[in-house]
Coordinates of C-alpha atoms in Angstrom, one line a residue:
Chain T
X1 CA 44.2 56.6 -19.6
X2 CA 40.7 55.1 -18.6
X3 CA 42.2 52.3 -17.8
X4 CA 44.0 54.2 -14.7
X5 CA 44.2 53.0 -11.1
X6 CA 43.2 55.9 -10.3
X7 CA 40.4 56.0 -12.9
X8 CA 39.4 52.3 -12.1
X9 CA 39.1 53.2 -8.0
X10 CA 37.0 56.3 -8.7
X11 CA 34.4 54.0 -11.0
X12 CA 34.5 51.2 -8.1
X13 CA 33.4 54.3 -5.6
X14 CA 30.3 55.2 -7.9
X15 CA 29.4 51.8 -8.6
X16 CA 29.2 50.9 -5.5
X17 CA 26.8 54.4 -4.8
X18 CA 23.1 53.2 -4.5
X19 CA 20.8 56.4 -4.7
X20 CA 18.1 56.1 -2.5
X21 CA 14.5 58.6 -2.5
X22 CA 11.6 59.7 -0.5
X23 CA 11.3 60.8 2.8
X24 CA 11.1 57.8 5.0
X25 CA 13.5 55.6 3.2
X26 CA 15.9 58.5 3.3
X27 CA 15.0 59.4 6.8
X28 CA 15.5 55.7 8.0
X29 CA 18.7 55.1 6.4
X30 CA 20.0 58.8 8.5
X31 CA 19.1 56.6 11.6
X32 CA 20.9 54.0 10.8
X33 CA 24.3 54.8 11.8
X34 CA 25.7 51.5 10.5
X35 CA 24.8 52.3 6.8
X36 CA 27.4 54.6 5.4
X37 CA 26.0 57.8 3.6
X38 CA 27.9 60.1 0.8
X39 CA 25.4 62.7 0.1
X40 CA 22.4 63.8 0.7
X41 CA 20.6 65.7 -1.7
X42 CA 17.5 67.7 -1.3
X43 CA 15.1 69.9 -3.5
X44 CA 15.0 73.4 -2.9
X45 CA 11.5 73.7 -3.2
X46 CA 11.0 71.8 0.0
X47 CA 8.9 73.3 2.8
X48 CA 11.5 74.1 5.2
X49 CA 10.4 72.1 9.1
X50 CA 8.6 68.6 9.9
X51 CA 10.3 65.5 8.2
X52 CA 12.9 68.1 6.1
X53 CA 14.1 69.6 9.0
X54 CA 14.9 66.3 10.5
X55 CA 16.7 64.7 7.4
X56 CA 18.9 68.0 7.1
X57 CA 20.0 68.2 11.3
X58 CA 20.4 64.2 10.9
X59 CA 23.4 64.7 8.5
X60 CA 24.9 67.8 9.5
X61 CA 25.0 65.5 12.8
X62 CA 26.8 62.5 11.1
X63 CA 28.9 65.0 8.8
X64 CA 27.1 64.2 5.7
X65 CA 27.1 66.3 2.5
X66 CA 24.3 68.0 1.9
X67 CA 23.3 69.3 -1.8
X68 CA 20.1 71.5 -2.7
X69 CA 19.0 71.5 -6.3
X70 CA 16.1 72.7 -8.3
X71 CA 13.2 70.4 -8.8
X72 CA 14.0 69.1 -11.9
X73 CA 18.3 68.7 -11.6
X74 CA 16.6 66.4 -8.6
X75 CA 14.6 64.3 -10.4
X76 CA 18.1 64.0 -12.2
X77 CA 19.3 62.3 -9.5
X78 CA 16.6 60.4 -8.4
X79 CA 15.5 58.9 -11.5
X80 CA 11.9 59.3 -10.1
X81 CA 10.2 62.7 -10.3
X82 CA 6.7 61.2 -8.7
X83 CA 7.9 59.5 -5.7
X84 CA 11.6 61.3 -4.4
X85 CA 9.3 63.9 -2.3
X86 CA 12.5 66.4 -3.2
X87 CA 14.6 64.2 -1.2
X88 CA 17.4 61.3 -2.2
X89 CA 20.4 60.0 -0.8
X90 CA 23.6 58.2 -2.5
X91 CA 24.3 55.5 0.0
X92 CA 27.8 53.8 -0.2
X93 CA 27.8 50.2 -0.1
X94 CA 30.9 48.4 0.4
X95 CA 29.3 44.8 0.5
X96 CA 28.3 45.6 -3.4
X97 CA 30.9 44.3 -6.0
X98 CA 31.9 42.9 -9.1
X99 CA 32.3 39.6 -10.0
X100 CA 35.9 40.1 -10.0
X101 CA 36.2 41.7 -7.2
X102 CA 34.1 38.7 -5.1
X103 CA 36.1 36.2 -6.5
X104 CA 39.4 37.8 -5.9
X105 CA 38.8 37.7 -2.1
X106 CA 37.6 34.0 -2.1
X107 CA 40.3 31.7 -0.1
X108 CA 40.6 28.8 -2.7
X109 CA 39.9 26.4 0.1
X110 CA 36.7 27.7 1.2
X111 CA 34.0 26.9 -1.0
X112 CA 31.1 29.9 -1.1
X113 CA 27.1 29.4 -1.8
X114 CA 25.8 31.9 -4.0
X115 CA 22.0 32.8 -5.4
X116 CA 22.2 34.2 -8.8
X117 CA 19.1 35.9 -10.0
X118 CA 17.2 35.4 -13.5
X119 CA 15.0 38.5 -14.1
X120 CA 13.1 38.5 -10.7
X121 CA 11.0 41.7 -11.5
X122 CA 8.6 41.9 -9.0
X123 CA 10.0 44.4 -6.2
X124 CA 8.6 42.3 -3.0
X125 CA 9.9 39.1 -4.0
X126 CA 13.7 40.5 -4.7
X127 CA 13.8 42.5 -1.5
X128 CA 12.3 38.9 0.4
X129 CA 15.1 36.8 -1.0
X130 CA 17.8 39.5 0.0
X131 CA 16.4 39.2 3.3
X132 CA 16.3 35.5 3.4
X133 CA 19.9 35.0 1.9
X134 CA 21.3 37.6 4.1
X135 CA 19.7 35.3 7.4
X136 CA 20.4 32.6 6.0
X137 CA 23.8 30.6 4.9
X138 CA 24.2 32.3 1.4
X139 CA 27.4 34.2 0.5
X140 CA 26.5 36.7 -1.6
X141 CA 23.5 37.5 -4.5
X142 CA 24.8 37.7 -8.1
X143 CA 21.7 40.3 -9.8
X144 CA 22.3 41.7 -13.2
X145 CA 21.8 44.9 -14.4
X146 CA 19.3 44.5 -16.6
X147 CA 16.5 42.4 -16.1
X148 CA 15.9 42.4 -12.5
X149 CA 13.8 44.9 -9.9
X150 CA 15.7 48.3 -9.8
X151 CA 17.0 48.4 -6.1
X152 CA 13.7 51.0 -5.2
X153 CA 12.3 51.9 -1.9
X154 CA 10.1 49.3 -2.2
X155 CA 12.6 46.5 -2.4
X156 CA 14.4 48.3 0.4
X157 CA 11.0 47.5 2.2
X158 CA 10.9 44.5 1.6
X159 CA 14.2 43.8 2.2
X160 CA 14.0 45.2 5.9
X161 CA 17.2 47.2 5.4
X162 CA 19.1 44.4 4.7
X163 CA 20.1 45.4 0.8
X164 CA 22.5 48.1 2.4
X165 CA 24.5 45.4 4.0
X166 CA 23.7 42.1 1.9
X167 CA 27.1 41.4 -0.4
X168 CA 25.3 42.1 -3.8
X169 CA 27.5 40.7 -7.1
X170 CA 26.6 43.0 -9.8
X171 CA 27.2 42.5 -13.6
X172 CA 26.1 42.9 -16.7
X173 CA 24.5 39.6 -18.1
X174 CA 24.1 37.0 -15.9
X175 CA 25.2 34.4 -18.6
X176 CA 28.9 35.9 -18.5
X177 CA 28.7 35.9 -14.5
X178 CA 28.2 32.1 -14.6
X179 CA 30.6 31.8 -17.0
X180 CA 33.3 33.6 -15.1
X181 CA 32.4 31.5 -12.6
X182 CA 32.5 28.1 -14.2
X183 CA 36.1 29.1 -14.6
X184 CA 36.7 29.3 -10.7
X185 CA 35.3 25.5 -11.2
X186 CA 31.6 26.9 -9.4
X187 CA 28.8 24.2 -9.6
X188 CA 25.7 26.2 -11.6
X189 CA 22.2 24.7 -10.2
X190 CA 19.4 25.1 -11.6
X191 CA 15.8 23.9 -9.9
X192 CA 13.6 21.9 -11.4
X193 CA 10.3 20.1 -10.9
X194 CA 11.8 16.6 -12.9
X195 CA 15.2 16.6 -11.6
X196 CA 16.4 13.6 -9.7
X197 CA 18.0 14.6 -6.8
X198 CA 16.3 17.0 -4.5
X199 CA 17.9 19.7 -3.2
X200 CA 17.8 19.2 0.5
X201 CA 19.7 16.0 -0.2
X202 CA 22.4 17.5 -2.4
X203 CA 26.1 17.1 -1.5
X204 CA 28.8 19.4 -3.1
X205 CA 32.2 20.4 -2.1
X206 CA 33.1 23.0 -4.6
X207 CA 31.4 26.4 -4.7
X208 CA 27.8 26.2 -5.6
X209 CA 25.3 28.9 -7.3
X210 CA 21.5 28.5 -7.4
X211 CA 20.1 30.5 -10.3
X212 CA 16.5 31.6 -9.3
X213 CA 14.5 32.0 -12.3
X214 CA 11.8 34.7 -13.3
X215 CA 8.1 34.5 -11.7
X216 CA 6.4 33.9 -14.9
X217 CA 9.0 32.3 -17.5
X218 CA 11.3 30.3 -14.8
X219 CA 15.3 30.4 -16.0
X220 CA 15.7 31.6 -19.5
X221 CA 17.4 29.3 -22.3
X222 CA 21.1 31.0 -22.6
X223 CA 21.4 30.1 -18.3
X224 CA 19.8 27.1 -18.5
X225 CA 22.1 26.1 -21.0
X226 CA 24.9 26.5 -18.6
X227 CA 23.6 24.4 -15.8
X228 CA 25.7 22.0 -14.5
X229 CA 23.3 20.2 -11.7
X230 CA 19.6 20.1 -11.4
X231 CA 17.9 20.4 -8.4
X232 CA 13.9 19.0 -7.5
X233 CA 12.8 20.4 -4.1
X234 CA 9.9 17.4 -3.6
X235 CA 6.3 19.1 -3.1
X236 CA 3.2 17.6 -1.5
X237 CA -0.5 17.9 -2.5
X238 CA 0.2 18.0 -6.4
X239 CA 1.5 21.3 -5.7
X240 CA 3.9 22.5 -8.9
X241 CA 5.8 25.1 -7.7
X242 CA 6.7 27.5 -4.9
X243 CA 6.9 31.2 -4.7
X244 CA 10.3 32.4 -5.8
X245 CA 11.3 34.2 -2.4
X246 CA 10.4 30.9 -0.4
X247 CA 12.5 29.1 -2.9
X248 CA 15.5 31.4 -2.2
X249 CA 14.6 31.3 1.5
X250 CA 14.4 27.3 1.7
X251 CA 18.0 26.9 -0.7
X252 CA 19.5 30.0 1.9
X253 CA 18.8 27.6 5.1
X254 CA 19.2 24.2 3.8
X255 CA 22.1 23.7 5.7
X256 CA 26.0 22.7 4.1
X257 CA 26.2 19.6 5.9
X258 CA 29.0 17.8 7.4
X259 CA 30.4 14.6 6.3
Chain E
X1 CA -34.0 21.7 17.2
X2 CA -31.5 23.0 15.7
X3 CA -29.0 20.3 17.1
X4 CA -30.8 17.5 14.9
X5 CA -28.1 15.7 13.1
X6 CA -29.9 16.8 9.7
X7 CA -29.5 20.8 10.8
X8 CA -25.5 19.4 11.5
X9 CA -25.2 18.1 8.2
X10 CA -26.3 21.4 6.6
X11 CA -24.4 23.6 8.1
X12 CA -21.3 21.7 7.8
X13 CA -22.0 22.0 4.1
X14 CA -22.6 25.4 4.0
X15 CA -19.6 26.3 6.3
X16 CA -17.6 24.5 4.1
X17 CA -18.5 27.0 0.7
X18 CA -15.9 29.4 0.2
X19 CA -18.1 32.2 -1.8
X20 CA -15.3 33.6 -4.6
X21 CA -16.3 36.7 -6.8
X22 CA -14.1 38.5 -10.5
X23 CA -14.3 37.2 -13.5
X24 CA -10.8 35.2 -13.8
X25 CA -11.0 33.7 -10.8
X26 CA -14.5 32.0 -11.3
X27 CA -13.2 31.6 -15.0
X28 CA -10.2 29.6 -13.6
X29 CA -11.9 27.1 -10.9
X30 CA -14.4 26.2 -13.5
X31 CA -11.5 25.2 -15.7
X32 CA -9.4 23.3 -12.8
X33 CA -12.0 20.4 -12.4
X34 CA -10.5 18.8 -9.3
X35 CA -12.4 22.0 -7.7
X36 CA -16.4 21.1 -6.9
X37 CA -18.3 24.3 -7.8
X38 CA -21.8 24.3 -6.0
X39 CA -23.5 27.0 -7.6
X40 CA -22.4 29.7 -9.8
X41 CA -24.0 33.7 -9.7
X42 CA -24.5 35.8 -12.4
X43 CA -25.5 39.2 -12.7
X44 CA -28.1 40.3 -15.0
X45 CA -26.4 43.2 -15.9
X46 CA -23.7 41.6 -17.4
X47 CA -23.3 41.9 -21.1
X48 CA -23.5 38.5 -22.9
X49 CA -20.6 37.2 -24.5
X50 CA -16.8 36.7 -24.3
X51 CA -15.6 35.9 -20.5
X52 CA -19.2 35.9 -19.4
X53 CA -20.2 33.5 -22.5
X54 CA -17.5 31.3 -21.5
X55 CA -18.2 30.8 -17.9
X56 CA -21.5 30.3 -18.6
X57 CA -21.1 27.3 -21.1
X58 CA -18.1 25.7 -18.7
X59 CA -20.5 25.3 -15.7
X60 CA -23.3 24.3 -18.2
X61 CA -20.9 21.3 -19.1
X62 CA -20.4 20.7 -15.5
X63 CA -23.8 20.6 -14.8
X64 CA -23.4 23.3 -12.0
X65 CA -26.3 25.4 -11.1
X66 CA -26.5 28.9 -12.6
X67 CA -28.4 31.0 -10.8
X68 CA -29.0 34.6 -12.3
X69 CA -29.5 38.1 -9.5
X70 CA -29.7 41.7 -10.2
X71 CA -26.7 43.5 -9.0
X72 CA -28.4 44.4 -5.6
X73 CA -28.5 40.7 -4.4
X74 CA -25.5 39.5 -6.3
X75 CA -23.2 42.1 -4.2
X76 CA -24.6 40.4 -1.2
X77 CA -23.5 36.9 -2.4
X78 CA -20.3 38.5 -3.4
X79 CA -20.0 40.9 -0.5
X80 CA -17.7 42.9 -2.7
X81 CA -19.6 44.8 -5.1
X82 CA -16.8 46.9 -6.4
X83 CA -14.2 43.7 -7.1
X84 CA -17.2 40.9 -8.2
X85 CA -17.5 41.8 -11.9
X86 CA -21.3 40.4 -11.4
X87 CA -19.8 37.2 -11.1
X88 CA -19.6 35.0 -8.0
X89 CA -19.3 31.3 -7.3
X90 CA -19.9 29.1 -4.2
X91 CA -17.2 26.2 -3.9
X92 CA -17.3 23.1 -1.8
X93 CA -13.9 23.5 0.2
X94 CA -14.5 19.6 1.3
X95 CA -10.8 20.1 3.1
X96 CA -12.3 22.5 5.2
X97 CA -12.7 21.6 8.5
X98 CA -13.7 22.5 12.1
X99 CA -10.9 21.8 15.2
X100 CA -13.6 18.7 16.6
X101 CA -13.5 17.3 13.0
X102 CA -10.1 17.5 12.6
X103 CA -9.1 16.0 15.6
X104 CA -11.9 13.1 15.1
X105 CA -10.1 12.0 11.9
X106 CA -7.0 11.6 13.6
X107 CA -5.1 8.1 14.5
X108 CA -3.6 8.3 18.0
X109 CA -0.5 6.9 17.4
X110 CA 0.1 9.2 14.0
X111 CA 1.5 12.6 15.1
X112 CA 0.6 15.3 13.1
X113 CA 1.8 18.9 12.3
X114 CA -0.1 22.0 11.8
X115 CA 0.1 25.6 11.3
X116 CA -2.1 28.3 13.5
X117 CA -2.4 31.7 12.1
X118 CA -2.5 33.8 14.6
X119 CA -3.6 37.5 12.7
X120 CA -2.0 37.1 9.5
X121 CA -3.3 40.3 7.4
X122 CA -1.6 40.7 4.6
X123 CA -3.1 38.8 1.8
X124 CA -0.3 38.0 -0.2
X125 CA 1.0 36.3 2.8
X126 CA -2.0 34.1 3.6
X127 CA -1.5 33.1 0.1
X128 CA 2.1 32.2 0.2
X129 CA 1.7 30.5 3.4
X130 CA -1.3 28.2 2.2
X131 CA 0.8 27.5 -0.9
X132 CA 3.9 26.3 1.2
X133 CA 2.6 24.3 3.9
X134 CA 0.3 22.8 1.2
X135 CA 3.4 21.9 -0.9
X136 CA 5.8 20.9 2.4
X137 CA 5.1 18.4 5.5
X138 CA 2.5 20.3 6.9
X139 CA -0.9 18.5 7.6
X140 CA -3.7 21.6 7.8
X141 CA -3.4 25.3 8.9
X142 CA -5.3 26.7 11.8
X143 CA -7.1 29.9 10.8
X144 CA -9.7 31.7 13.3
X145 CA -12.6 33.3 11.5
X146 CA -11.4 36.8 12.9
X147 CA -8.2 38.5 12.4
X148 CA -7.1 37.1 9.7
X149 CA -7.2 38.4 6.2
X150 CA -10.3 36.7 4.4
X151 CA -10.1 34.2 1.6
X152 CA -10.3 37.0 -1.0
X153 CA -9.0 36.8 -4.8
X154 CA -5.6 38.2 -3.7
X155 CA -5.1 35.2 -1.1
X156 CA -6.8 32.4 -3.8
X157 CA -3.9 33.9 -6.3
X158 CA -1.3 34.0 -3.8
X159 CA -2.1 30.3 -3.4
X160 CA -2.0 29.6 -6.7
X161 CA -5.5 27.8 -6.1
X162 CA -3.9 25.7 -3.4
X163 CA -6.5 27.3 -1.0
X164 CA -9.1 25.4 -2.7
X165 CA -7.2 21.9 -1.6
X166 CA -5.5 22.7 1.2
X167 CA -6.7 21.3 5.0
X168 CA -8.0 24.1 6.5
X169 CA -8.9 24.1 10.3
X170 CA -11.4 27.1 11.1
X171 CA -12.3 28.2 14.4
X172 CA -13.4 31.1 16.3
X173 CA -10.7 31.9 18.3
X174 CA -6.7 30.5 18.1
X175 CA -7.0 30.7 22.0
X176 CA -9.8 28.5 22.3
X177 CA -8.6 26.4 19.1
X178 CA -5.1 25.9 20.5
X179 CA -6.4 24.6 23.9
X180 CA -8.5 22.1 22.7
X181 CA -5.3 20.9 20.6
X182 CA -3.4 20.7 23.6
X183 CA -6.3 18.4 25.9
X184 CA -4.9 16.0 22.7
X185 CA -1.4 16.4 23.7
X186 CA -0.2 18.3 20.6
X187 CA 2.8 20.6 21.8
X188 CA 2.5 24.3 20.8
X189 CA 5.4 25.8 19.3
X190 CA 6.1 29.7 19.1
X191 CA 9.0 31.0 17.4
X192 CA 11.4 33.5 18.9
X193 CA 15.1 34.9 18.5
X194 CA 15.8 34.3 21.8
X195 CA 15.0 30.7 22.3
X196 CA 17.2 28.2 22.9
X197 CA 16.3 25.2 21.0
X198 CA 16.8 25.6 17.1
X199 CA 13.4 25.2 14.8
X200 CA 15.7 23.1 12.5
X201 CA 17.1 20.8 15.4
X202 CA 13.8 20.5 17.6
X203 CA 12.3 16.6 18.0
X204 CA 9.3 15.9 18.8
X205 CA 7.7 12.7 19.1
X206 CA 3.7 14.2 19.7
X207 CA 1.7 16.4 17.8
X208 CA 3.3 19.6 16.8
X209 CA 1.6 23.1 16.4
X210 CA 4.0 26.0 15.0
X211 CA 2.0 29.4 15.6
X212 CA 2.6 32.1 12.9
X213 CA 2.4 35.5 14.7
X214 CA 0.9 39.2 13.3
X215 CA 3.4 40.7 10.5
X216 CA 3.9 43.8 13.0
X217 CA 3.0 42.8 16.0
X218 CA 4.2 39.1 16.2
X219 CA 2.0 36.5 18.3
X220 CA -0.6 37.7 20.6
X221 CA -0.2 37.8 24.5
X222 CA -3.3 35.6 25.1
X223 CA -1.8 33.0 22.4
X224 CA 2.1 32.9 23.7
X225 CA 0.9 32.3 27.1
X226 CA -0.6 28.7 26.0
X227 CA 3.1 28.2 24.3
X228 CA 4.6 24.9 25.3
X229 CA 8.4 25.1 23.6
X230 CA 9.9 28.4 22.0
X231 CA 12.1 27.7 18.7
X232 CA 14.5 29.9 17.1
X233 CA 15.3 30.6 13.4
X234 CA 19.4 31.2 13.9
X235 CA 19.9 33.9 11.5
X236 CA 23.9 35.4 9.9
X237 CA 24.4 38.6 9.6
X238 CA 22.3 40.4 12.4
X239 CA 19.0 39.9 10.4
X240 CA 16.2 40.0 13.4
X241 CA 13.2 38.7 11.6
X242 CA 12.3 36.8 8.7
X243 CA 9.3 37.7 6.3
X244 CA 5.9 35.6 8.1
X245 CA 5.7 33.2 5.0
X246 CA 9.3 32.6 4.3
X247 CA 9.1 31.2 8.4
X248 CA 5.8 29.1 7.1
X249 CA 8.2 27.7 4.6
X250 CA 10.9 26.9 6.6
X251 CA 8.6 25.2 9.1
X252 CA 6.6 23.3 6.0
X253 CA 10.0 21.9 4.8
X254 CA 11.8 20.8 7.9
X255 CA 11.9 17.3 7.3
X256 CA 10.4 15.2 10.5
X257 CA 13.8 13.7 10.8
X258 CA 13.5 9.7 11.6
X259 CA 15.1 8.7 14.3

């Protein structure tokens, strides 16, 4: 009986629900007419006036639900009691999915370029590469759910907004992600300092994911594992590495060239 | 006087120390010995032993002056007496140059290409940006001594140390920097959305200076008047702007295409 359509479309909805806190983020998403907001929730021990008054006229104008709780059922919601400032929001994004999902509405002909991210924990540098990949010629982000930054307001900062509208893969591990998509015949990169060919050379006519490994530790062992191509981007100056974000950037504007 | 080619030398040298202060920092350019350390400053505050024992006896090996203060004088070596630990080192940033010196070391027929910073703030940006055009085709960064965030510890480990190595062009002002660039012919570049000419497709046979506007504000009015050719980053998915440093590294790897 879990197994229902009807039980299966309800999960989808609240999987797809990101729940957003404190009063600017919240207030910014209201004025953003393009991103599409379920409910807004709100703490009863708010001062009524200023920023409050604002959020609550915002969505009775766009028709938004509005839900006051007590302090603590908020802090429910919000996951976090020290910065919600009594306010969150459950924002509905319909460019997040699951791996299925994505590959289910891929045209067989049209290969797709995907990042796939290896416990990037640091906040500023997730919400830079969704900005980057969004700009740039990336298809979607596969991010598991454990491991990596928690979508907070502070990779919605960082991300300039763009997280509400970037298509975000979610799953569980990343090492069964990759594997569902070795199935659909994807080519699994991985970067690395000794690897032959560089990656602004790079020719491939399937599907490709770059994996973009953690800050400190790079791509764990069980991913690595399942590469299939490695990738050198060629650095100047004896320099070793680059920052993870201006990885993600430089692999989401290298451009698919024609033959 | 003061114009003898002796008083010259000497303040060439000391405009060329960068004066870094914390304990790990210090700790780490004694241990990278590719960096020249002119003197090192100790506190006579500081306790004796562990980290304090150790930098001692690495610049002892290296044979680099040790010169002990009390905490008065050492915060005004360090100029930041609540981050300096009581520890502060001068190093010989012998990539360091002025604009005249720059230009002087330059063969006519070898175009170069550099990056002007035109009020980069944010530390962490600096950093990134150092680190990127250090590690791409990028030949020094232009970076007036005001308005600009300073070479702090935050910038050096933004960097990863590359500030210590990288060709740095100071000056007083970009304004007065960028025109004596341009009585060399070098072409200044700004980057805007609505330009017509793509930063990835743009050839240029001269010189080439990409300016790096203000994280907020963008580049300054005095600066884009002296622009010779506007670029454009084409972005998907109606993303506006790109993060400062993820631009820088665009820029750094844009290969100079042959033609």
């Amino acid at each position: 009986m879990t197994d229902s359509p009807e039980y299966k479309k309800k999960r989808a909805f609240y999987d797809n629900l990101l729940t957003i806190y404190g009063r600017k983020p919240v207030l910014e998403a209201l004025q953003d007419h393009s991103i599409n907001i379920y409910k807004l929730h709100l703490a009863d021990s708010n001062k009524s006036g200023g920023i409050i008054e604002q959020i609550n006229s915002l969505a009775e104008q766009r028709g938004i639900e509005v839900q006051w709780h007590n302090r603590q059922a908020l802090s429910r919601i919000s996951r976090n009691s020290k910065q919600d400032q009594g306010v969150a929001a459950d924002i509905q994004l319909d460019q997040h999915q699951s791996v299925s999902e994505f590959i289910q509405q891929q045209q067989t002909n049209t290969p797709y370029r995907l990042l796939a991210l290896d416990s990037i924990t640091n906040p500023q540098n997730l919400g830079m590469i969704i900005r980057s990949a969004s700009a740039g010629h990336i298809d979607g982000i596969i991010i598991p759910r454990k491991g990596c930054a928690a979508l907070s307001p502070l990779v919605i900062k960082a991300s300039v907004g763009t997280v509400f509208k970037a298509t975000l893969i979610h799953c569980e591990t990343l090492q069964q992600a990759l594997e569902q998509f070795q199935q659909q015949q994807a080519t699994i990169c991985t970067l690395s300092s000794h690897a032959k060919d560089s990656l602004f050379d790079y020719q491939c006519e399937q599907s490709i994911i770059y994996v973009l490994g953690n800050e400190t530790d790079g791509v764990s062992q069980a991913v690595s594992q399942l590469s299939d191509q490695q990738l050198a981007i060629p650095m100047n100056n004896g320099v070793e590495s680059l920052n993870v974000a201006v990885t993600a950037a430089l692999i989401a504007f290298v451009k698919p060239q024609p033959e």
